[in-house]
Amino acid sequence: MNHKFHHYSVGYAGLHEMLSLLKREGYKLGIVTNGRDFYQRNKISALGIHDYFTDIVTSGSVNIKKPDHAIFQIALKHLRSIGRRTVFVGDSIEADIIPAKELGMFTILKAKDALSTLPDAICDDIIEIPNIIKSLESAAPGK
């Protein structure tokens, strides 16, 4: 199982198109994920998305798990970014959205019919993410 589990990884519809568009538009992309480094990196490789990302931080590699702010701060440092210039996309209010907001990031919750007002945006179809990011940028103070 340890060497075959990643063969069952399936990405969301539009995953490659969305990542490719963001990369072409010059965004630095990173991943912050909970899990053993070996498992998470094999899943990322199996999905064929590794090359889109400037940085990948796994809780297994740094011994810190989301929602601890420190794991987000490691990724920000590696990406040479700051909270107010970063958009975090996640599927958990507690592990993703709350800590990212506390660090000043814009947030997009990947969910269907979520009622929360905490994230800056909610979407179920990830192909919408580039347009949501553009709308967040244009609404940002100083724009």
Short mmCIF file of N, CA, C and O in Angstrom, two decimals:
data_model
loop_
_atom_site.label_atom_id
_atom_site.label_comp_id
_atom_site.label_asym_id
_atom_site.label_seq_id
_atom_site.Cartn_x
_atom_site.Cartn_y
_atom_site.Cartn_z
N MET A 1 0.81 -1.19 0.00
CA MET A 1 0.00 0.00 0.00
C MET A 1 0.86 1.27 0.00
O MET A 1 0.53 2.22 -0.68
N ASN A 2 1.95 1.26 0.76
CA ASN A 2 2.79 2.45 0.84
C ASN A 2 3.31 2.91 -0.52
O ASN A 2 3.60 4.08 -0.70
N HIS A 3 3.45 1.99 -1.46
CA HIS A 3 4.05 2.35 -2.74
C HIS A 3 3.04 2.43 -3.87
O HIS A 3 3.41 2.70 -5.01
N LYS A 4 1.76 2.19 -3.58
CA LYS A 4 0.75 2.22 -4.65
C LYS A 4 -0.40 3.18 -4.39
O LYS A 4 -1.18 3.44 -5.29
N PHE A 5 -0.51 3.71 -3.18
CA PHE A 5 -1.66 4.54 -2.84
C PHE A 5 -1.82 5.74 -3.76
O PHE A 5 -2.92 6.13 -4.10
N HIS A 6 -0.71 6.33 -4.19
CA HIS A 6 -0.77 7.54 -5.00
C HIS A 6 -1.37 7.28 -6.38
O HIS A 6 -1.81 8.21 -7.04
N HIS A 7 -1.42 6.02 -6.80
CA HIS A 7 -2.03 5.69 -8.09
C HIS A 7 -3.53 5.96 -8.08
O HIS A 7 -4.16 6.02 -9.12
N TYR A 8 -4.09 6.12 -6.90
CA TYR A 8 -5.51 6.37 -6.77
C TYR A 8 -5.83 7.85 -6.56
O TYR A 8 -6.98 8.21 -6.31
N SER A 9 -4.83 8.71 -6.69
CA SER A 9 -5.04 10.15 -6.56
C SER A 9 -5.73 10.66 -7.82
O SER A 9 -5.28 10.39 -8.93
N VAL A 10 -6.80 11.39 -7.61
CA VAL A 10 -7.55 11.96 -8.73
C VAL A 10 -7.72 13.45 -8.46
O VAL A 10 -8.21 13.84 -7.40
N GLY A 11 -7.32 14.27 -9.43
CA GLY A 11 -7.45 15.72 -9.28
C GLY A 11 -8.85 16.19 -9.65
O GLY A 11 -9.60 15.50 -10.34
N TYR A 12 -9.18 17.37 -9.19
CA TYR A 12 -10.44 17.99 -9.56
C TYR A 12 -10.45 18.31 -11.05
O TYR A 12 -9.39 18.58 -11.64
N ALA A 13 -11.62 18.32 -11.63
CA ALA A 13 -11.77 18.71 -13.04
C ALA A 13 -11.22 20.13 -13.22
O ALA A 13 -11.48 21.01 -12.40
N GLY A 14 -10.42 20.32 -14.26
CA GLY A 14 -9.85 21.63 -14.55
C GLY A 14 -8.58 21.95 -13.79
O GLY A 14 -8.06 23.06 -13.91
N LEU A 15 -8.05 21.00 -13.03
CA LEU A 15 -6.87 21.25 -12.19
C LEU A 15 -5.68 21.76 -13.01
O LEU A 15 -5.11 22.80 -12.71
N HIS A 16 -5.32 21.03 -14.05
CA HIS A 16 -4.14 21.43 -14.84
C HIS A 16 -4.37 22.75 -15.56
O HIS A 16 -3.46 23.58 -15.63
N GLU A 17 -5.57 22.95 -16.08
CA GLU A 17 -5.86 24.21 -16.78
C GLU A 17 -5.75 25.40 -15.83
O GLU A 17 -5.17 26.43 -16.18
N MET A 18 -6.29 25.26 -14.64
CA MET A 18 -6.25 26.34 -13.66
C MET A 18 -4.81 26.64 -13.24
O MET A 18 -4.38 27.79 -13.23
N LEU A 19 -4.04 25.61 -12.91
CA LEU A 19 -2.65 25.82 -12.49
C LEU A 19 -1.82 26.40 -13.63
O LEU A 19 -1.00 27.29 -13.41
N SER A 20 -2.03 25.91 -14.83
CA SER A 20 -1.29 26.41 -15.99
C SER A 20 -1.58 27.89 -16.23
O SER A 20 -0.67 28.68 -16.49
N LEU A 21 -2.84 28.27 -16.12
CA LEU A 21 -3.22 29.67 -16.31
C LEU A 21 -2.57 30.56 -15.26
O LEU A 21 -1.99 31.61 -15.58
N LEU A 22 -2.63 30.16 -14.01
CA LEU A 22 -2.02 30.96 -12.95
C LEU A 22 -0.51 31.08 -13.15
O LEU A 22 0.07 32.16 -12.98
N LYS A 23 0.12 29.99 -13.52
CA LYS A 23 1.57 30.00 -13.75
C LYS A 23 1.92 30.93 -14.93
O LYS A 23 2.85 31.73 -14.83
N ARG A 24 1.15 30.84 -16.03
CA ARG A 24 1.39 31.71 -17.19
C ARG A 24 1.21 33.17 -16.85
O ARG A 24 1.88 34.04 -17.41
N GLU A 25 0.31 33.47 -15.93
CA GLU A 25 0.06 34.85 -15.54
C GLU A 25 1.08 35.36 -14.52
O GLU A 25 0.98 36.49 -14.06
N GLY A 26 2.05 34.52 -14.16
CA GLY A 26 3.16 34.97 -13.34
C GLY A 26 3.00 34.79 -11.84
O GLY A 26 3.82 35.29 -11.06
N TYR A 27 1.96 34.09 -11.41
CA TYR A 27 1.79 33.85 -9.98
C TYR A 27 2.79 32.80 -9.50
O TYR A 27 3.05 31.82 -10.20
N LYS A 28 3.34 33.02 -8.30
CA LYS A 28 4.13 31.99 -7.64
C LYS A 28 3.15 31.11 -6.90
O LYS A 28 2.31 31.60 -6.14
N LEU A 29 3.25 29.81 -7.11
CA LEU A 29 2.31 28.87 -6.50
C LEU A 29 3.00 28.01 -5.46
O LEU A 29 4.14 27.57 -5.66
N GLY A 30 2.30 27.76 -4.37
CA GLY A 30 2.84 26.92 -3.32
C GLY A 30 1.76 26.01 -2.78
O GLY A 30 0.57 26.24 -2.98
N ILE A 31 2.19 24.97 -2.10
CA ILE A 31 1.29 24.05 -1.43
C ILE A 31 1.69 23.98 0.03
O ILE A 31 2.88 23.87 0.35
N VAL A 32 0.69 24.03 0.91
CA VAL A 32 0.87 23.75 2.33
C VAL A 32 -0.10 22.61 2.62
O VAL A 32 -1.31 22.76 2.45
N THR A 33 0.44 21.47 3.03
CA THR A 33 -0.42 20.30 3.21
C THR A 33 -0.02 19.50 4.44
O THR A 33 1.17 19.40 4.76
N ASN A 34 -1.01 18.98 5.11
CA ASN A 34 -0.77 18.09 6.24
C ASN A 34 -0.59 16.66 5.73
O ASN A 34 -1.30 16.23 4.82
N GLY A 35 0.36 15.97 6.29
CA GLY A 35 0.59 14.57 5.93
C GLY A 35 2.06 14.26 5.85
O GLY A 35 2.91 15.15 5.81
N ARG A 36 2.35 12.97 5.82
CA ARG A 36 3.74 12.54 5.69
C ARG A 36 4.30 13.01 4.36
O ARG A 36 3.63 12.95 3.34
N ASP A 37 5.52 13.47 4.37
CA ASP A 37 6.15 14.04 3.18
C ASP A 37 6.14 13.05 2.01
O ASP A 37 5.78 13.41 0.89
N PHE A 38 6.49 11.81 2.28
CA PHE A 38 6.53 10.78 1.24
C PHE A 38 5.18 10.63 0.55
O PHE A 38 5.09 10.61 -0.67
N TYR A 39 4.11 10.56 1.34
CA TYR A 39 2.77 10.39 0.78
C TYR A 39 2.34 11.61 -0.02
O TYR A 39 1.85 11.51 -1.15
N GLN A 40 2.50 12.78 0.58
CA GLN A 40 2.03 13.99 -0.08
C GLN A 40 2.77 14.25 -1.38
O GLN A 40 2.17 14.60 -2.39
N ARG A 41 4.08 14.09 -1.38
CA ARG A 41 4.85 14.35 -2.61
C ARG A 41 4.54 13.31 -3.69
O ARG A 41 4.50 13.64 -4.87
N ASN A 42 4.31 12.06 -3.29
CA ASN A 42 3.92 11.05 -4.28
C ASN A 42 2.56 11.36 -4.88
O ASN A 42 2.34 11.15 -6.07
N LYS A 43 1.62 11.84 -4.07
CA LYS A 43 0.31 12.22 -4.60
C LYS A 43 0.44 13.39 -5.57
O LYS A 43 -0.16 13.38 -6.65
N ILE A 44 1.24 14.37 -5.21
CA ILE A 44 1.45 15.54 -6.07
C ILE A 44 2.08 15.11 -7.39
O ILE A 44 1.67 15.55 -8.46
N SER A 45 3.07 14.23 -7.33
CA SER A 45 3.70 13.72 -8.56
C SER A 45 2.73 12.90 -9.39
O SER A 45 2.69 13.03 -10.61
N ALA A 46 1.93 12.06 -8.73
CA ALA A 46 0.96 11.24 -9.45
C ALA A 46 -0.08 12.09 -10.17
O ALA A 46 -0.55 11.73 -11.25
N LEU A 47 -0.41 13.24 -9.60
CA LEU A 47 -1.35 14.16 -10.25
C LEU A 47 -0.69 14.93 -11.39
O LEU A 47 -1.38 15.59 -12.16
N GLY A 48 0.63 14.87 -11.48
CA GLY A 48 1.35 15.56 -12.54
C GLY A 48 1.36 17.07 -12.37
O GLY A 48 1.41 17.82 -13.35
N ILE A 49 1.36 17.54 -11.12
CA ILE A 49 1.28 18.99 -10.88
C ILE A 49 2.52 19.57 -10.21
O ILE A 49 2.59 20.78 -9.99
N HIS A 50 3.49 18.76 -9.90
CA HIS A 50 4.67 19.21 -9.16
C HIS A 50 5.34 20.43 -9.80
O HIS A 50 5.72 21.38 -9.11
N ASP A 51 5.48 20.43 -11.10
CA ASP A 51 6.22 21.49 -11.79
C ASP A 51 5.53 22.84 -11.79
O ASP A 51 6.14 23.85 -12.13
N TYR A 52 4.27 22.90 -11.42
CA TYR A 52 3.58 24.18 -11.33
C TYR A 52 3.99 24.98 -10.10
O TYR A 52 3.79 26.18 -10.03
N PHE A 53 4.56 24.30 -9.11
CA PHE A 53 4.75 24.92 -7.80
C PHE A 53 6.18 25.35 -7.54
O PHE A 53 7.13 24.63 -7.80
N THR A 54 6.29 26.55 -6.99
CA THR A 54 7.57 27.09 -6.56
C THR A 54 8.00 26.45 -5.24
O THR A 54 9.18 26.24 -4.99
N ASP A 55 7.01 26.14 -4.38
CA ASP A 55 7.32 25.60 -3.07
C ASP A 55 6.23 24.64 -2.63
O ASP A 55 5.04 24.86 -2.90
N ILE A 56 6.63 23.58 -1.96
CA ILE A 56 5.70 22.61 -1.38
C ILE A 56 6.16 22.37 0.06
O ILE A 56 7.29 21.93 0.28
N VAL A 57 5.28 22.67 1.01
CA VAL A 57 5.58 22.46 2.42
C VAL A 57 4.62 21.41 2.95
O VAL A 57 3.40 21.59 2.92
N THR A 58 5.17 20.30 3.41
CA THR A 58 4.35 19.25 4.01
C THR A 58 4.58 19.26 5.52
O THR A 58 5.70 19.53 5.98
N SER A 59 3.52 18.96 6.26
CA SER A 59 3.68 18.93 7.71
C SER A 59 4.71 17.89 8.13
O SER A 59 5.45 18.07 9.09
N GLY A 60 4.80 16.81 7.37
CA GLY A 60 5.77 15.77 7.67
C GLY A 60 7.21 16.20 7.52
O GLY A 60 8.09 15.69 8.20
N SER A 61 7.45 17.17 6.63
CA SER A 61 8.83 17.62 6.43
C SER A 61 9.26 18.68 7.44
O SER A 61 10.46 18.86 7.66
N VAL A 62 8.30 19.39 8.04
CA VAL A 62 8.66 20.46 8.97
C VAL A 62 8.17 20.19 10.39
O VAL A 62 8.40 21.00 11.29
N ASN A 63 7.48 19.07 10.60
CA ASN A 63 6.94 18.68 11.91
C ASN A 63 6.03 19.75 12.52
O ASN A 63 6.06 19.98 13.73
N ILE A 64 5.27 20.39 11.66
CA ILE A 64 4.27 21.38 12.07
C ILE A 64 3.04 21.13 11.22
O ILE A 64 3.16 20.94 10.01
N LYS A 65 1.87 21.11 11.85
CA LYS A 65 0.64 20.85 11.10
C LYS A 65 -0.25 22.09 11.04
O LYS A 65 -0.27 22.88 11.99
N LYS A 66 -0.99 22.21 9.93
CA LYS A 66 -2.04 23.21 9.89
C LYS A 66 -3.04 22.84 10.98
O LYS A 66 -3.27 21.65 11.20
N PRO A 67 -3.54 23.76 11.71
CA PRO A 67 -3.64 25.20 11.49
C PRO A 67 -2.54 26.05 12.14
O PRO A 67 -2.68 27.27 12.21
N ASP A 68 -1.46 25.45 12.59
CA ASP A 68 -0.37 26.22 13.19
C ASP A 68 0.14 27.27 12.20
O ASP A 68 0.48 26.95 11.06
N HIS A 69 0.18 28.51 12.64
CA HIS A 69 0.64 29.61 11.77
C HIS A 69 2.03 29.36 11.22
O HIS A 69 2.36 29.82 10.12
N ALA A 70 2.86 28.66 11.95
CA ALA A 70 4.26 28.49 11.56
C ALA A 70 4.40 27.80 10.20
O ALA A 70 5.29 28.15 9.43
N ILE A 71 3.53 26.84 9.88
CA ILE A 71 3.66 26.16 8.59
C ILE A 71 3.32 27.10 7.44
O ILE A 71 3.95 27.06 6.38
N PHE A 72 2.37 28.00 7.66
CA PHE A 72 2.02 29.00 6.64
C PHE A 72 3.17 29.99 6.49
O PHE A 72 3.51 30.41 5.38
N GLN A 73 3.77 30.37 7.61
CA GLN A 73 4.88 31.33 7.58
C GLN A 73 6.10 30.76 6.87
O GLN A 73 6.82 31.50 6.19
N ILE A 74 6.32 29.47 6.98
CA ILE A 74 7.42 28.83 6.24
C ILE A 74 7.18 28.98 4.75
O ILE A 74 8.09 29.35 3.99
N ALA A 75 5.96 28.69 4.31
CA ALA A 75 5.65 28.82 2.89
C ALA A 75 5.78 30.26 2.42
O ALA A 75 6.33 30.52 1.34
N LEU A 76 5.28 31.21 3.21
CA LEU A 76 5.41 32.62 2.83
C LEU A 76 6.88 33.01 2.68
O LEU A 76 7.26 33.71 1.73
N LYS A 77 7.70 32.55 3.60
CA LYS A 77 9.14 32.86 3.54
C LYS A 77 9.76 32.26 2.27
O LYS A 77 10.50 32.93 1.55
N HIS A 78 9.45 31.00 1.98
CA HIS A 78 10.00 30.35 0.79
C HIS A 78 9.54 31.03 -0.50
O HIS A 78 10.29 31.09 -1.47
N LEU A 79 8.31 31.52 -0.49
CA LEU A 79 7.77 32.20 -1.68
C LEU A 79 8.16 33.67 -1.73
O LEU A 79 7.85 34.37 -2.70
N ARG A 80 8.82 34.14 -0.67
CA ARG A 80 9.19 35.55 -0.55
C ARG A 80 7.96 36.44 -0.71
O ARG A 80 7.94 37.38 -1.51
N SER A 81 6.97 36.10 0.07
CA SER A 81 5.72 36.85 0.02
C SER A 81 5.29 37.22 1.44
O SER A 81 5.92 36.84 2.42
N ILE A 82 4.23 38.01 1.51
CA ILE A 82 3.63 38.39 2.78
C ILE A 82 2.14 38.13 2.69
O ILE A 82 1.58 37.99 1.59
N GLY A 83 1.49 38.05 3.84
CA GLY A 83 0.08 37.71 3.88
C GLY A 83 -0.79 38.52 2.95
O GLY A 83 -1.57 37.97 2.18
N ARG A 84 -0.68 39.84 2.98
CA ARG A 84 -1.60 40.67 2.19
C ARG A 84 -1.37 40.57 0.68
O ARG A 84 -2.13 41.12 -0.09
N ARG A 85 -0.32 39.88 0.26
CA ARG A 85 -0.06 39.67 -1.16
C ARG A 85 -0.27 38.21 -1.56
O ARG A 85 0.21 37.77 -2.60
N THR A 86 -0.97 37.47 -0.70
CA THR A 86 -1.11 36.04 -0.90
C THR A 86 -2.58 35.64 -0.85
O THR A 86 -3.34 36.16 -0.04
N VAL A 87 -2.95 34.69 -1.71
CA VAL A 87 -4.28 34.10 -1.69
C VAL A 87 -4.10 32.63 -1.32
O VAL A 87 -3.32 31.92 -1.95
N PHE A 88 -4.82 32.20 -0.29
CA PHE A 88 -4.75 30.81 0.14
C PHE A 88 -6.06 30.12 -0.22
O PHE A 88 -7.13 30.60 0.12
N VAL A 89 -5.95 29.00 -0.92
CA VAL A 89 -7.11 28.21 -1.29
C VAL A 89 -7.10 26.94 -0.44
O VAL A 89 -6.09 26.24 -0.41
N GLY A 90 -8.20 26.67 0.23
CA GLY A 90 -8.27 25.48 1.07
C GLY A 90 -9.68 24.97 1.18
O GLY A 90 -10.64 25.66 0.81
N ASP A 91 -9.81 23.76 1.73
CA ASP A 91 -11.13 23.15 1.85
C ASP A 91 -11.59 22.99 3.30
O ASP A 91 -12.62 22.39 3.56
N SER A 92 -10.85 23.56 4.23
CA SER A 92 -11.20 23.46 5.64
C SER A 92 -11.21 24.85 6.27
O SER A 92 -10.19 25.57 6.22
N ILE A 93 -12.33 25.20 6.87
CA ILE A 93 -12.40 26.49 7.57
C ILE A 93 -11.36 26.53 8.69
O ILE A 93 -10.59 27.48 8.80
N GLU A 94 -11.31 25.46 9.50
CA GLU A 94 -10.44 25.46 10.68
C GLU A 94 -8.96 25.35 10.34
O GLU A 94 -8.13 26.06 10.91
N ALA A 95 -8.61 24.46 9.43
CA ALA A 95 -7.19 24.20 9.14
C ALA A 95 -6.60 25.16 8.11
O ALA A 95 -5.40 25.39 8.11
N ASP A 96 -7.44 25.71 7.23
CA ASP A 96 -6.94 26.53 6.13
C ASP A 96 -7.35 28.00 6.24
O ASP A 96 -6.51 28.89 6.25
N ILE A 97 -8.64 28.24 6.27
CA ILE A 97 -9.15 29.60 6.14
C ILE A 97 -8.85 30.46 7.38
O ILE A 97 -8.34 31.58 7.25
N ILE A 98 -9.14 29.95 8.56
CA ILE A 98 -8.92 30.75 9.77
C ILE A 98 -7.45 31.15 9.93
O ILE A 98 -7.15 32.34 10.08
N PRO A 99 -6.50 30.20 9.88
CA PRO A 99 -5.10 30.65 10.06
C PRO A 99 -4.61 31.55 8.93
O PRO A 99 -3.86 32.50 9.18
N ALA A 100 -5.03 31.30 7.70
CA ALA A 100 -4.61 32.16 6.59
C ALA A 100 -5.14 33.58 6.78
O ALA A 100 -4.41 34.56 6.57
N LYS A 101 -6.39 33.70 7.20
CA LYS A 101 -6.97 35.03 7.46
C LYS A 101 -6.23 35.72 8.60
O LYS A 101 -5.97 36.92 8.55
N GLU A 102 -5.92 34.96 9.65
CA GLU A 102 -5.20 35.53 10.79
C GLU A 102 -3.83 36.07 10.39
O GLU A 102 -3.31 36.99 11.03
N LEU A 103 -3.26 35.52 9.33
CA LEU A 103 -1.96 35.99 8.82
C LEU A 103 -2.11 37.04 7.74
O LEU A 103 -1.13 37.43 7.11
N GLY A 104 -3.35 37.48 7.50
CA GLY A 104 -3.59 38.58 6.56
C GLY A 104 -3.77 38.17 5.12
O GLY A 104 -3.79 39.02 4.23
N MET A 105 -3.89 36.88 4.86
CA MET A 105 -4.05 36.41 3.47
C MET A 105 -5.51 36.55 3.02
O MET A 105 -6.43 36.52 3.83
N PHE A 106 -5.68 36.69 1.72
CA PHE A 106 -6.99 36.52 1.12
C PHE A 106 -7.26 35.01 1.10
O PHE A 106 -6.33 34.21 0.99
N THR A 107 -8.52 34.63 1.17
CA THR A 107 -8.83 33.21 1.23
C THR A 107 -9.96 32.83 0.29
O THR A 107 -10.91 33.59 0.10
N ILE A 108 -9.82 31.64 -0.28
CA ILE A 108 -10.87 31.04 -1.10
C ILE A 108 -11.15 29.66 -0.52
O ILE A 108 -10.24 28.84 -0.40
N LEU A 109 -12.40 29.43 -0.17
CA LEU A 109 -12.81 28.13 0.35
C LEU A 109 -13.31 27.28 -0.80
O LEU A 109 -14.21 27.67 -1.53
N LYS A 110 -12.69 26.11 -0.99
CA LYS A 110 -13.13 25.14 -1.99
C LYS A 110 -14.24 24.34 -1.35
O LYS A 110 -13.99 23.48 -0.51
N ALA A 111 -15.48 24.68 -1.70
CA ALA A 111 -16.63 24.02 -1.08
C ALA A 111 -17.86 24.20 -1.95
O ALA A 111 -17.92 25.09 -2.79
N LYS A 112 -18.81 23.37 -1.70
CA LYS A 112 -20.10 23.48 -2.38
C LYS A 112 -21.10 24.05 -1.39
O LYS A 112 -21.25 23.52 -0.29
N ASP A 113 -21.74 25.13 -1.75
CA ASP A 113 -22.83 25.70 -0.95
C ASP A 113 -22.45 26.00 0.50
O ASP A 113 -23.24 25.78 1.41
N ALA A 114 -21.25 26.48 0.74
CA ALA A 114 -20.86 26.84 2.11
C ALA A 114 -21.52 28.15 2.51
O ALA A 114 -21.69 29.04 1.69
N LEU A 115 -21.90 28.25 3.74
CA LEU A 115 -22.59 29.43 4.23
C LEU A 115 -21.68 30.39 4.99
O LEU A 115 -22.11 31.44 5.41
N SER A 116 -20.45 30.04 5.17
CA SER A 116 -19.53 30.85 5.95
C SER A 116 -19.27 32.20 5.29
O SER A 116 -19.16 32.31 4.07
N THR A 117 -19.16 33.22 6.13
CA THR A 117 -18.79 34.55 5.63
C THR A 117 -17.31 34.84 5.89
O THR A 117 -16.83 35.90 5.54
N LEU A 118 -16.60 33.90 6.47
CA LEU A 118 -15.20 34.11 6.80
C LEU A 118 -14.29 34.18 5.57
O LEU A 118 -13.47 35.09 5.46
N PRO A 119 -14.38 33.24 4.61
CA PRO A 119 -13.49 33.34 3.44
C PRO A 119 -13.87 34.54 2.57
O PRO A 119 -15.02 35.00 2.58
N ASP A 120 -12.89 35.03 1.82
CA ASP A 120 -13.16 36.13 0.88
C ASP A 120 -13.99 35.66 -0.29
O ASP A 120 -14.70 36.46 -0.91
N ALA A 121 -13.90 34.38 -0.61
CA ALA A 121 -14.68 33.81 -1.71
C ALA A 121 -14.88 32.33 -1.46
O ALA A 121 -14.10 31.71 -0.74
N ILE A 122 -15.91 31.79 -2.06
CA ILE A 122 -16.20 30.36 -1.99
C ILE A 122 -16.45 29.88 -3.40
O ILE A 122 -17.16 30.53 -4.17
N CYS A 123 -15.82 28.76 -3.77
CA CYS A 123 -16.09 28.20 -5.10
C CYS A 123 -16.01 26.68 -5.03
O CYS A 123 -15.29 26.13 -4.21
N ASP A 124 -16.77 26.06 -5.88
CA ASP A 124 -16.73 24.61 -5.98
C ASP A 124 -15.96 24.18 -7.22
O ASP A 124 -15.31 23.16 -7.23
N ASP A 125 -16.00 24.99 -8.26
CA ASP A 125 -15.33 24.70 -9.53
C ASP A 125 -13.99 25.42 -9.56
O ASP A 125 -13.93 26.64 -9.70
N ILE A 126 -12.90 24.67 -9.45
CA ILE A 126 -11.59 25.31 -9.31
C ILE A 126 -11.16 26.11 -10.54
O ILE A 126 -10.29 26.96 -10.43
N ILE A 127 -11.79 25.90 -11.66
CA ILE A 127 -11.44 26.68 -12.85
C ILE A 127 -11.80 28.16 -12.65
O ILE A 127 -11.30 29.03 -13.35
N GLU A 128 -12.66 28.44 -11.66
CA GLU A 128 -13.04 29.83 -11.34
C GLU A 128 -11.95 30.56 -10.55
O GLU A 128 -12.00 31.79 -10.44
N ILE A 129 -11.01 29.85 -9.99
CA ILE A 129 -10.03 30.45 -9.09
C ILE A 129 -9.24 31.60 -9.72
O ILE A 129 -9.10 32.65 -9.08
N PRO A 130 -8.73 31.51 -10.94
CA PRO A 130 -8.00 32.67 -11.49
C PRO A 130 -8.86 33.94 -11.55
O PRO A 130 -8.37 35.03 -11.23
N ASN A 131 -10.12 33.82 -11.93
CA ASN A 131 -10.98 35.01 -11.97
C ASN A 131 -11.28 35.54 -10.57
O ASN A 131 -11.36 36.76 -10.37
N ILE A 132 -11.44 34.64 -9.61
CA ILE A 132 -11.66 35.08 -8.24
C ILE A 132 -10.43 35.83 -7.73
O ILE A 132 -10.55 36.88 -7.09
N ILE A 133 -9.25 35.32 -8.02
CA ILE A 133 -8.01 35.99 -7.59
C ILE A 133 -7.94 37.39 -8.20
O ILE A 133 -7.61 38.36 -7.51
N LYS A 134 -8.26 37.52 -9.46
CA LYS A 134 -8.24 38.84 -10.11
C LYS A 134 -9.23 39.79 -9.43
O LYS A 134 -8.93 40.96 -9.22
N SER A 135 -10.41 39.28 -9.07
CA SER A 135 -11.39 40.15 -8.41
C SER A 135 -10.91 40.54 -7.01
O SER A 135 -11.15 41.66 -6.56
N LEU A 136 -10.23 39.64 -6.31
CA LEU A 136 -9.68 39.96 -5.00
C LEU A 136 -8.59 41.02 -5.11
O LEU A 136 -8.49 41.92 -4.29
N GLU A 137 -7.76 40.88 -6.14
CA GLU A 137 -6.68 41.87 -6.36
C GLU A 137 -7.26 43.26 -6.62
O GLU A 137 -6.77 44.24 -6.10
N SER A 138 -8.30 43.33 -7.45
CA SER A 138 -8.87 44.63 -7.79
C SER A 138 -9.60 45.26 -6.61
O SER A 138 -9.74 46.46 -6.53
N ALA A 139 -10.07 44.44 -5.66
CA ALA A 139 -10.77 44.94 -4.49
C ALA A 139 -9.82 45.27 -3.34
O ALA A 139 -10.23 45.86 -2.35
N ALA A 140 -8.55 44.86 -3.47
CA ALA A 140 -7.59 45.07 -2.39
C ALA A 140 -7.33 46.56 -2.18
O ALA A 140 -7.29 47.34 -3.13
N PRO A 141 -7.16 46.95 -0.92
CA PRO A 141 -6.82 48.37 -0.64
C PRO A 141 -5.55 48.77 -1.38
O PRO A 141 -4.62 48.00 -1.50
N GLY A 142 -5.56 49.99 -1.88
CA GLY A 142 -4.39 50.49 -2.60
C GLY A 142 -4.43 50.19 -4.09
O GLY A 142 -3.51 50.53 -4.81
N LYS A 143 -5.48 49.55 -4.56
CA LYS A 143 -5.61 49.25 -5.99
C LYS A 143 -6.44 50.29 -6.67
O LYS A 143 -7.28 50.90 -6.14
#
